[in-house]
Amino acid sequence: METLNFITPTLAEDIATRFGTPAYVYDERSLRLAAEALLDFPNAYGLTARYAIKASPNAAILKLFDRLGLQFDASSGFECERAFRAGINPEKISLSSQEFPENFASLHKKGIHFNACSLLQIERFGQLFPGRELGLRFNPGLGSGSANRTNTGGPTASFGIWHEQSAEARGLAQKFDLTINLIHTHIGSGSDPAVWQRAADLSLDIVRQFPQARALNLGGGFKVGRMPDESTTDLSAIGQPVCEAFIRLFEETGRKIHLEVEPGTYLLANAGALLASVQDIVETGQKGYKFLKLDTGMNDILRPSLYGAQHPIIILPRRKTGQTGSYVVVGHCCETGDLLTPQPGQPELLASRELDEAAVGDLCVVEGTGAYCSSMSASNYNSFPQSPEVILQENGPPLLIRKRQTLDQMLDNEV
Ligand code: LLP
């Protein structure tokens, strides 16, 4: 049975009364425990643990992770600037971006680290900053993700420099007198631990080809169990063999390579929940389904529609009947794809879930929504406003960290 992670029914009522629904809720204690576990990642010659900002970029979360000793992975120039505004020291930010930011020079002058993700990006960097240090993101030739769309390695993925182009990358570095100080790979989100380890070995092979590299960033992607039948990656189990491989490299070459990792999901997924309300229940006859409509949807949580991702859904019945019902849970957008219970990995197909019997007005918690929900949604679709974000403090009352958007704010840029 799907269960609540950190919200209790009483707390849910309290949050709904104070902030309304839908609302994203983060749990400070869970965030801290995840950060502490990550900082324990096995390593032979030092570790930098980064938070992938894209998972949820709210300043309160960035500040919390900063206080806990994490550094940051940014995926765009805008994420860098967002982190600056949250007070993050630029030197703690590493940028690996599909798009070379227009204002790159000013970002780099502030002190961010940069990993060029294509040959053209090396060229652009070299033209602006000849003679400097630079990281290179490679596609090591294999990838693995929870779904095709979260696999970022192998021939079907455009991320990073293809591993067979390392000689060209070296040539470009020479042309601009650049020192390649770090090699970076990230093979996907929700990756299979065995594939992740193989990718780590391939990444170390790339490090061998860059004698000046002092660090290897192995990205993130650690699989997290959201549903009761899914398991969470054991960081010490996947990290230990990689640590041994770093030691072997030292024994062969005398090079002590520093390790970086940069997950988002691992730090956040189960530390966040989306609190919603049941706003309607409709049926489609004997051969059909019973649909439970929430006051949230793909404008707050897109992962099920995009990937067929599974999130636990818990009804908090105000009037407990002791009965359950079989429901297809859908969002409030006028879109058949706004579906919270697709078949696993099949966003096109719907599935029913056995949930506590629900009535209109009941609260409902969608679990596992800390990562890539608030930050990655069909925001403002159907002109629904952005939902508020709340953090449950370890020492203090629930704190609003983002207000609900108003219609005026939504229309602000219309001219
Ligand atoms: N590093 C790089 C370069 C990345 O591109 C990503 C994710 C990460 C780190 C963090 O990966 P994580 O540990 O969160 O899996 N939106 C998807 C996943 C795609 C994220 C893309 N890059 C999701 O909802 O699962």
Coordinates of C-alpha atoms and ligand atoms in Angstrom, one line a residue:
M1 CA 0.0 0.0 0.0
E2 CA 1.2 3.5 -0.8
T3 CA 2.0 5.4 2.3
L4 CA 2.8 9.0 3.4
N5 CA 6.5 9.9 3.8
F6 CA 6.5 12.8 6.2
I7 CA 3.1 14.5 6.1
T8 CA 0.5 13.4 8.6
P9 CA -3.3 13.8 8.0
T10 CA -3.3 16.6 10.7
L11 CA -0.4 18.4 9.2
A12 CA -2.1 18.1 5.7
E13 CA -5.2 19.8 7.1
D14 CA -3.1 22.5 8.7
I15 CA -1.1 23.2 5.5
A16 CA -4.3 23.2 3.4
T17 CA -5.8 25.7 5.8
R18 CA -2.8 28.0 5.9
F19 CA -1.7 27.9 2.2
G20 CA -4.5 26.3 0.2
T21 CA -4.2 23.5 -2.3
P22 CA -2.4 22.6 -4.5
A23 CA 0.8 23.2 -2.6
Y24 CA 4.3 21.6 -2.8
V25 CA 5.6 20.6 0.6
Y26 CA 9.3 19.9 1.4
D27 CA 10.6 18.3 4.5
E28 CA 13.8 19.9 5.9
R29 CA 14.7 16.8 7.9
S30 CA 14.5 14.5 4.9
L31 CA 16.6 17.0 2.9
R32 CA 19.2 17.1 5.6
L33 CA 19.4 13.3 5.9
A34 CA 19.7 12.9 2.1
A35 CA 22.5 15.5 2.0
E36 CA 24.4 13.8 4.8
A37 CA 24.1 10.5 3.1
L38 CA 25.5 12.0 -0.1
L39 CA 28.4 13.6 1.7
D40 CA 29.3 10.1 2.8
F41 CA 29.7 8.9 -0.8
P42 CA 32.8 6.5 -0.9
N43 CA 35.8 8.2 -2.3
A44 CA 39.5 7.6 -2.4
Y45 CA 41.0 11.1 -2.8
G46 CA 38.3 13.6 -1.9
L47 CA 34.7 14.3 -2.8
T48 CA 32.7 17.3 -4.0
A49 CA 29.0 16.6 -3.6
R50 CA 26.9 18.9 -5.7
Y51 CA 23.1 19.4 -5.9
A52 CA 21.6 19.5 -9.4
I53 CA 19.8 22.8 -9.1
K54 CA 17.3 21.9 -11.9
A55 CA 15.6 19.4 -9.6
S56 CA 14.1 22.3 -7.6
P57 CA 15.7 25.7 -7.7
N58 CA 14.0 27.5 -4.8
A59 CA 16.4 29.7 -3.0
A60 CA 15.4 28.2 0.4
I61 CA 16.5 24.8 -0.8
L62 CA 19.8 26.1 -2.3
K63 CA 20.6 27.9 1.0
L64 CA 19.8 24.8 3.0
F65 CA 22.1 22.6 0.9
D66 CA 24.8 25.3 1.0
R67 CA 24.7 25.4 4.8
L68 CA 24.9 21.6 4.8
G69 CA 28.1 21.6 2.7
L70 CA 26.9 20.8 -0.8
Q71 CA 28.1 22.6 -3.9
F72 CA 26.0 23.0 -7.0
D73 CA 25.5 21.8 -10.6
A74 CA 23.8 24.4 -12.9
S75 CA 22.3 23.5 -16.3
S76 CA 21.9 27.0 -17.7
G77 CA 23.3 30.5 -17.2
F78 CA 20.0 31.4 -15.6
E79 CA 20.4 28.7 -12.9
C80 CA 23.8 30.2 -12.2
E81 CA 22.3 33.6 -11.7
R82 CA 19.5 32.3 -9.6
A83 CA 22.0 30.6 -7.3
F84 CA 24.1 33.9 -7.1
R85 CA 20.9 35.7 -6.0
A86 CA 20.4 33.0 -3.3
G87 CA 23.8 34.0 -2.0
I88 CA 25.7 31.0 -3.4
N89 CA 29.4 31.6 -3.9
P90 CA 30.0 31.3 -7.7
E91 CA 33.1 29.2 -7.0
K92 CA 30.7 26.5 -5.7
I93 CA 28.9 26.3 -9.0
S94 CA 29.7 24.0 -11.9
L95 CA 27.9 24.7 -15.2
S96 CA 27.2 21.9 -17.7
S97 CA 24.8 23.3 -20.2
Q98 CA 23.2 22.2 -23.5
E99 CA 23.3 25.9 -24.5
F100 CA 26.4 28.1 -24.1
P101 CA 25.0 31.1 -22.2
E102 CA 25.0 34.5 -24.0
N103 CA 26.5 36.1 -20.9
F104 CA 29.0 33.4 -20.3
A105 CA 32.0 35.7 -19.9
S106 CA 30.4 37.6 -17.0
L107 CA 29.4 34.3 -15.3
H108 CA 32.9 32.9 -15.6
K109 CA 34.5 36.0 -14.4
K110 CA 32.5 35.6 -11.2
G111 CA 34.2 32.3 -10.7
I112 CA 31.9 29.5 -11.8
H113 CA 33.5 26.3 -13.1
F114 CA 32.6 25.3 -16.7
N115 CA 32.3 21.9 -18.3
A116 CA 32.2 22.2 -22.1
C117 CA 29.5 19.9 -23.4
S118 CA 30.4 19.9 -27.1
L119 CA 33.4 20.7 -29.4
L120 CA 31.8 24.0 -30.3
Q121 CA 31.6 24.9 -26.6
I122 CA 35.3 24.3 -26.2
E123 CA 35.9 26.6 -29.1
R124 CA 33.7 29.3 -27.7
F125 CA 35.3 29.0 -24.3
G126 CA 38.8 29.1 -25.8
Q127 CA 38.1 32.2 -27.8
L128 CA 36.9 34.0 -24.7
F129 CA 39.4 32.6 -22.1
P130 CA 42.5 31.2 -23.8
G131 CA 45.0 29.6 -21.4
R132 CA 42.5 28.8 -18.7
E133 CA 41.3 25.6 -17.0
L134 CA 38.2 23.8 -18.3
G135 CA 36.2 20.7 -17.7
L136 CA 34.8 18.5 -20.5
R137 CA 31.5 16.6 -20.4
F138 CA 31.7 13.4 -22.4
N139 CA 29.1 10.9 -23.6
P140 CA 30.9 7.7 -22.6
G141 CA 29.0 5.6 -25.1
L142 CA 26.4 4.1 -22.9
G143 CA 23.5 5.4 -20.9
S144 CA 20.7 4.3 -18.6
G145 CA 17.6 5.9 -17.3
S146 CA 14.3 5.1 -15.7
A147 CA 12.7 5.8 -19.1
N148 CA 14.1 6.4 -22.6
R149 CA 13.6 10.1 -22.1
T150 CA 15.8 10.1 -19.0
N151 CA 18.7 8.3 -20.6
T152 CA 21.4 10.8 -21.4
G153 CA 24.2 8.5 -22.7
G154 CA 24.9 6.4 -25.8
P155 CA 24.3 7.2 -29.4
T156 CA 20.7 8.4 -29.0
A157 CA 21.7 11.2 -26.5
S158 CA 23.0 14.6 -27.5
F159 CA 24.7 15.3 -24.2
G160 CA 28.4 15.8 -24.0
I161 CA 31.2 15.1 -26.4
W162 CA 31.1 11.7 -28.0
H163 CA 33.8 9.6 -26.4
E164 CA 35.4 8.8 -29.8
Q165 CA 36.0 12.5 -30.3
S166 CA 38.4 12.9 -27.4
A167 CA 41.4 13.5 -29.8
E168 CA 39.5 16.4 -31.4
A169 CA 38.7 17.7 -28.0
R170 CA 42.4 17.5 -27.1
G171 CA 43.3 19.3 -30.3
L172 CA 40.9 22.2 -29.6
A173 CA 42.3 22.4 -26.0
Q174 CA 45.8 22.7 -27.4
K175 CA 44.8 25.3 -30.0
F176 CA 43.6 27.6 -27.2
D177 CA 46.2 26.5 -24.6
L178 CA 43.4 25.2 -22.3
T179 CA 44.1 22.9 -19.4
I180 CA 41.5 20.1 -19.1
N181 CA 41.2 19.8 -15.3
L182 CA 38.1 17.7 -15.0
I183 CA 36.2 15.0 -17.0
H184 CA 32.4 14.9 -16.6
T185 CA 29.9 12.2 -17.5
H186 CA 26.2 11.9 -16.6
I187 CA 24.5 8.9 -18.2
G188 CA 20.9 9.4 -17.2
S189 CA 18.4 9.7 -14.4
G190 CA 17.1 6.7 -12.5
S191 CA 20.0 4.7 -14.0
D192 CA 20.7 1.1 -13.4
P193 CA 23.5 0.9 -10.7
A194 CA 25.4 -1.8 -12.8
V195 CA 25.4 0.4 -15.9
W196 CA 26.4 3.4 -13.8
Q197 CA 29.4 1.5 -12.5
R198 CA 30.4 0.5 -16.1
A199 CA 30.1 4.1 -17.1
A200 CA 32.4 5.1 -14.2
D201 CA 35.0 2.7 -15.6
L202 CA 34.6 4.2 -19.1
S203 CA 34.9 7.7 -17.6
L204 CA 38.1 6.7 -15.9
D205 CA 39.4 5.6 -19.3
I206 CA 38.7 9.1 -20.6
V207 CA 40.5 10.5 -17.6
R208 CA 43.6 8.4 -18.7
Q209 CA 43.5 10.3 -22.0
F210 CA 43.7 13.7 -20.2
P211 CA 46.8 13.7 -18.1
Q212 CA 46.1 17.1 -16.6
A213 CA 42.7 16.2 -15.3
R214 CA 42.6 16.2 -11.5
A215 CA 38.9 15.4 -11.0
L216 CA 36.1 13.2 -12.4
N217 CA 32.5 14.2 -12.1
L218 CA 30.2 11.2 -12.5
G219 CA 27.0 13.2 -12.6
G220 CA 23.9 12.0 -10.7
G221 CA 21.1 9.8 -11.7
F222 CA 20.9 7.6 -8.7
K223 CA 17.6 5.7 -8.8
V224 CA 15.2 6.5 -6.0
G225 CA 12.3 4.3 -5.0
R226 CA 9.1 6.3 -4.9
M227 CA 6.6 3.4 -5.1
P228 CA 6.6 0.6 -2.5
D229 CA 8.0 -1.9 -5.1
E230 CA 10.8 0.4 -6.2
S231 CA 14.2 0.4 -4.5
T232 CA 16.6 3.3 -3.7
T233 CA 20.3 3.1 -4.8
D234 CA 22.6 2.1 -2.0
L235 CA 25.3 4.8 -2.4
S236 CA 28.0 2.9 -0.5
A237 CA 27.4 -0.2 -2.6
I238 CA 27.7 1.6 -5.9
G239 CA 30.4 3.9 -4.7
Q240 CA 32.8 1.3 -3.3
P241 CA 33.8 -0.4 -6.6
V242 CA 34.3 3.1 -8.1
C243 CA 36.5 4.1 -5.2
E244 CA 38.6 1.0 -5.8
A245 CA 38.9 1.9 -9.5
F246 CA 40.2 5.3 -8.5
I247 CA 42.8 3.6 -6.3
R248 CA 43.8 1.3 -9.2
L249 CA 44.3 4.4 -11.4
F250 CA 46.6 5.9 -8.8
E251 CA 48.6 2.6 -8.5
E252 CA 49.0 2.6 -12.3
T253 CA 49.7 6.3 -12.9
G254 CA 50.4 8.0 -9.6
R255 CA 47.3 10.3 -10.2
K256 CA 45.0 10.9 -7.3
I257 CA 41.7 11.8 -8.9
H258 CA 39.1 13.8 -6.9
L259 CA 35.5 12.6 -7.2
E260 CA 32.5 14.8 -7.9
V261 CA 28.8 13.6 -7.9
E262 CA 25.8 15.8 -8.6
P263 CA 22.4 14.2 -8.1
G264 CA 19.1 16.0 -7.9
T265 CA 16.6 13.2 -7.5
Y266 CA 18.5 11.4 -4.7
L267 CA 18.5 14.5 -2.6
L268 CA 15.0 15.6 -3.2
A269 CA 12.6 13.1 -4.6
N270 CA 11.1 11.7 -1.4
A271 CA 11.6 14.9 0.6
G272 CA 8.8 16.6 -1.2
A273 CA 5.1 16.0 -1.6
L274 CA 2.3 17.7 -3.5
L275 CA -0.8 18.4 -1.4
A276 CA -4.0 18.5 -3.5
S277 CA -7.8 18.2 -3.2
V278 CA -10.2 15.9 -4.9
Q279 CA -12.4 18.2 -6.9
D280 CA -14.6 15.8 -8.9
I281 CA -15.3 12.1 -9.5
V282 CA -16.8 10.9 -12.8
E283 CA -17.4 7.5 -14.4
T284 CA -17.5 6.1 -18.0
G285 CA -19.9 3.2 -17.6
Q286 CA -19.5 -0.5 -17.1
K287 CA -16.6 -1.0 -19.5
G288 CA -15.0 2.3 -18.5
Y289 CA -13.3 3.8 -15.5
K290 CA -13.9 5.8 -12.4
F291 CA -11.9 9.0 -12.7
L292 CA -10.8 11.0 -9.7
K293 CA -10.0 14.6 -10.7
L294 CA -7.6 16.6 -8.6
D295 CA -7.1 20.3 -8.3
T296 CA -3.6 19.9 -9.6
G297 CA -2.2 18.2 -12.8
M298 CA 0.5 18.5 -15.4
N299 CA 0.9 22.2 -14.7
D300 CA 2.3 21.1 -11.3
I301 CA 3.5 17.5 -11.9
L302 CA 4.4 16.5 -15.4
R303 CA 6.5 13.4 -14.7
P304 CA 3.6 10.8 -15.1
S305 CA 2.5 12.4 -18.4
L306 CA 6.0 12.7 -19.8
Y307 CA 7.7 9.5 -18.6
G308 CA 4.8 7.3 -17.4
A309 CA 6.5 7.9 -14.0
Q310 CA 4.8 6.4 -10.9
H311 CA 4.1 8.5 -7.8
P312 CA 2.3 7.2 -4.7
I313 CA -1.1 8.8 -4.3
I314 CA -2.7 8.8 -0.8
I315 CA -6.3 9.9 -0.2
L316 CA -7.0 11.5 3.2
P317 CA -10.7 10.8 3.6
R318 CA -12.5 13.3 5.8
R319 CA -15.1 10.6 6.4
K320 CA -13.5 7.2 6.6
T321 CA -15.7 4.5 5.1
G322 CA -13.1 1.7 5.4
Q323 CA -13.7 1.0 1.7
T324 CA -11.4 1.3 -1.2
G325 CA -12.1 2.3 -4.8
S326 CA -10.3 1.7 -8.1
Y327 CA -9.6 5.1 -9.6
V328 CA -7.8 6.6 -12.6
V329 CA -6.4 9.8 -11.1
V330 CA -6.3 12.7 -13.5
G331 CA -5.3 16.4 -13.4
H332 CA -7.4 19.4 -14.0
C333 CA -6.1 20.4 -17.4
C334 CA -8.2 20.0 -20.5
E335 CA -5.8 17.4 -21.9
T336 CA -6.2 13.6 -22.0
G337 CA -2.6 13.3 -21.2
D338 CA -3.0 15.0 -17.9
L339 CA -2.9 11.7 -16.1
L340 CA -1.4 10.9 -12.7
T341 CA -1.8 7.2 -13.0
P342 CA -0.4 6.1 -16.4
Q343 CA 0.8 2.5 -16.8
P344 CA 4.4 2.3 -15.6
G345 CA 6.7 3.8 -18.3
Q346 CA 3.7 4.1 -20.7
P347 CA 2.4 7.7 -20.6
E348 CA -0.1 6.9 -23.4
L349 CA -1.9 4.3 -21.4
L350 CA -4.0 4.7 -18.3
A351 CA -4.1 2.5 -15.2
S352 CA -6.4 2.3 -12.2
R353 CA -5.1 2.5 -8.6
E354 CA -6.7 1.0 -5.6
L355 CA -7.1 3.9 -3.1
D356 CA -9.1 4.7 0.0
E357 CA -12.6 5.6 -1.0
A358 CA -12.6 9.3 -1.9
A359 CA -15.2 12.0 -1.7
V360 CA -15.1 15.5 -3.3
G361 CA -13.2 17.8 -1.0
D362 CA -10.9 15.2 0.5
L363 CA -7.3 16.0 0.6
C364 CA -4.9 14.0 -1.4
V365 CA -1.1 13.7 -1.2
V366 CA 1.0 12.9 -4.3
E367 CA 4.3 11.6 -2.9
G368 CA 7.8 11.6 -4.3
T369 CA 7.4 15.0 -5.9
G370 CA 10.4 16.9 -4.5
A371 CA 12.5 16.6 -7.6
Y372 CA 11.5 17.8 -11.1
C373 CA 7.9 18.6 -10.2
S374 CA 7.8 22.3 -9.2
S375 CA 10.8 22.9 -11.5
M376 CA 9.5 20.9 -14.5
S377 CA 5.9 21.3 -15.3
A378 CA 3.6 22.6 -18.0
S379 CA 3.5 25.8 -15.9
N380 CA 0.5 28.1 -16.4
Y381 CA -1.2 25.7 -18.9
N382 CA -4.9 26.4 -18.8
S383 CA -3.8 29.5 -17.0
F384 CA -3.6 27.7 -13.7
P385 CA -1.2 29.7 -11.4
Q386 CA 2.1 28.4 -10.1
S387 CA 1.5 26.6 -6.8
P388 CA 3.0 27.7 -3.6
E389 CA 6.0 25.9 -2.0
V390 CA 6.2 25.3 1.7
I391 CA 9.0 23.8 3.8
L392 CA 8.4 21.9 7.0
Q393 CA 11.2 23.3 9.2
E394 CA 13.0 21.1 11.7
N395 CA 12.8 23.8 14.3
G396 CA 9.8 26.0 13.5
P397 CA 6.4 26.1 11.9
P398 CA 5.7 25.3 8.2
L399 CA 7.3 28.1 6.2
L400 CA 6.1 29.5 2.9
I401 CA 9.0 29.7 0.5
R402 CA 7.1 30.6 -2.7
K403 CA 3.7 32.3 -2.8
R404 CA 0.9 31.2 -5.1
Q405 CA 1.2 33.1 -8.4
T406 CA -1.5 35.6 -9.0
L407 CA -3.3 36.2 -12.3
D408 CA -1.7 39.7 -12.5
Q409 CA 1.8 38.1 -12.2
M410 CA 0.9 35.6 -15.0
L411 CA -0.1 38.5 -17.2
D412 CA 2.7 40.8 -16.3
N413 CA 4.7 40.5 -19.5
E414 CA 1.8 40.7 -21.9
V415 CA 1.8 43.9 -23.9
Ligands
LLP1 N1 23.9 16.2 -13.8 C1 23.5 16.5 -15.0 C2 24.5 17.0 -16.0 C3 22.2 16.3 -15.4 O1 21.8 16.5 -16.6 C4 21.3 15.8 -14.4 C5 19.8 15.6 -14.8 C6 21.7 15.6 -13.1 C7 23.1 15.8 -12.8 C8 20.8 15.1 -12.0 O2 20.2 13.9 -12.3 P1 19.3 13.2 -11.1 O3 20.3 12.8 -10.0 O4 18.3 14.2 -10.7 O5 18.7 12.1 -11.8 N2 13.6 15.4 -15.2 C9 13.9 14.0 -15.0 C10 15.3 13.7 -15.1 C11 16.1 14.4 -16.2 C12 17.1 15.3 -15.6 C13 18.1 15.7 -16.5 N3 19.4 15.9 -16.0 C14 13.1 13.4 -13.9 O6 12.0 13.9 -13.6 O7 13.5 12.3 -13.4

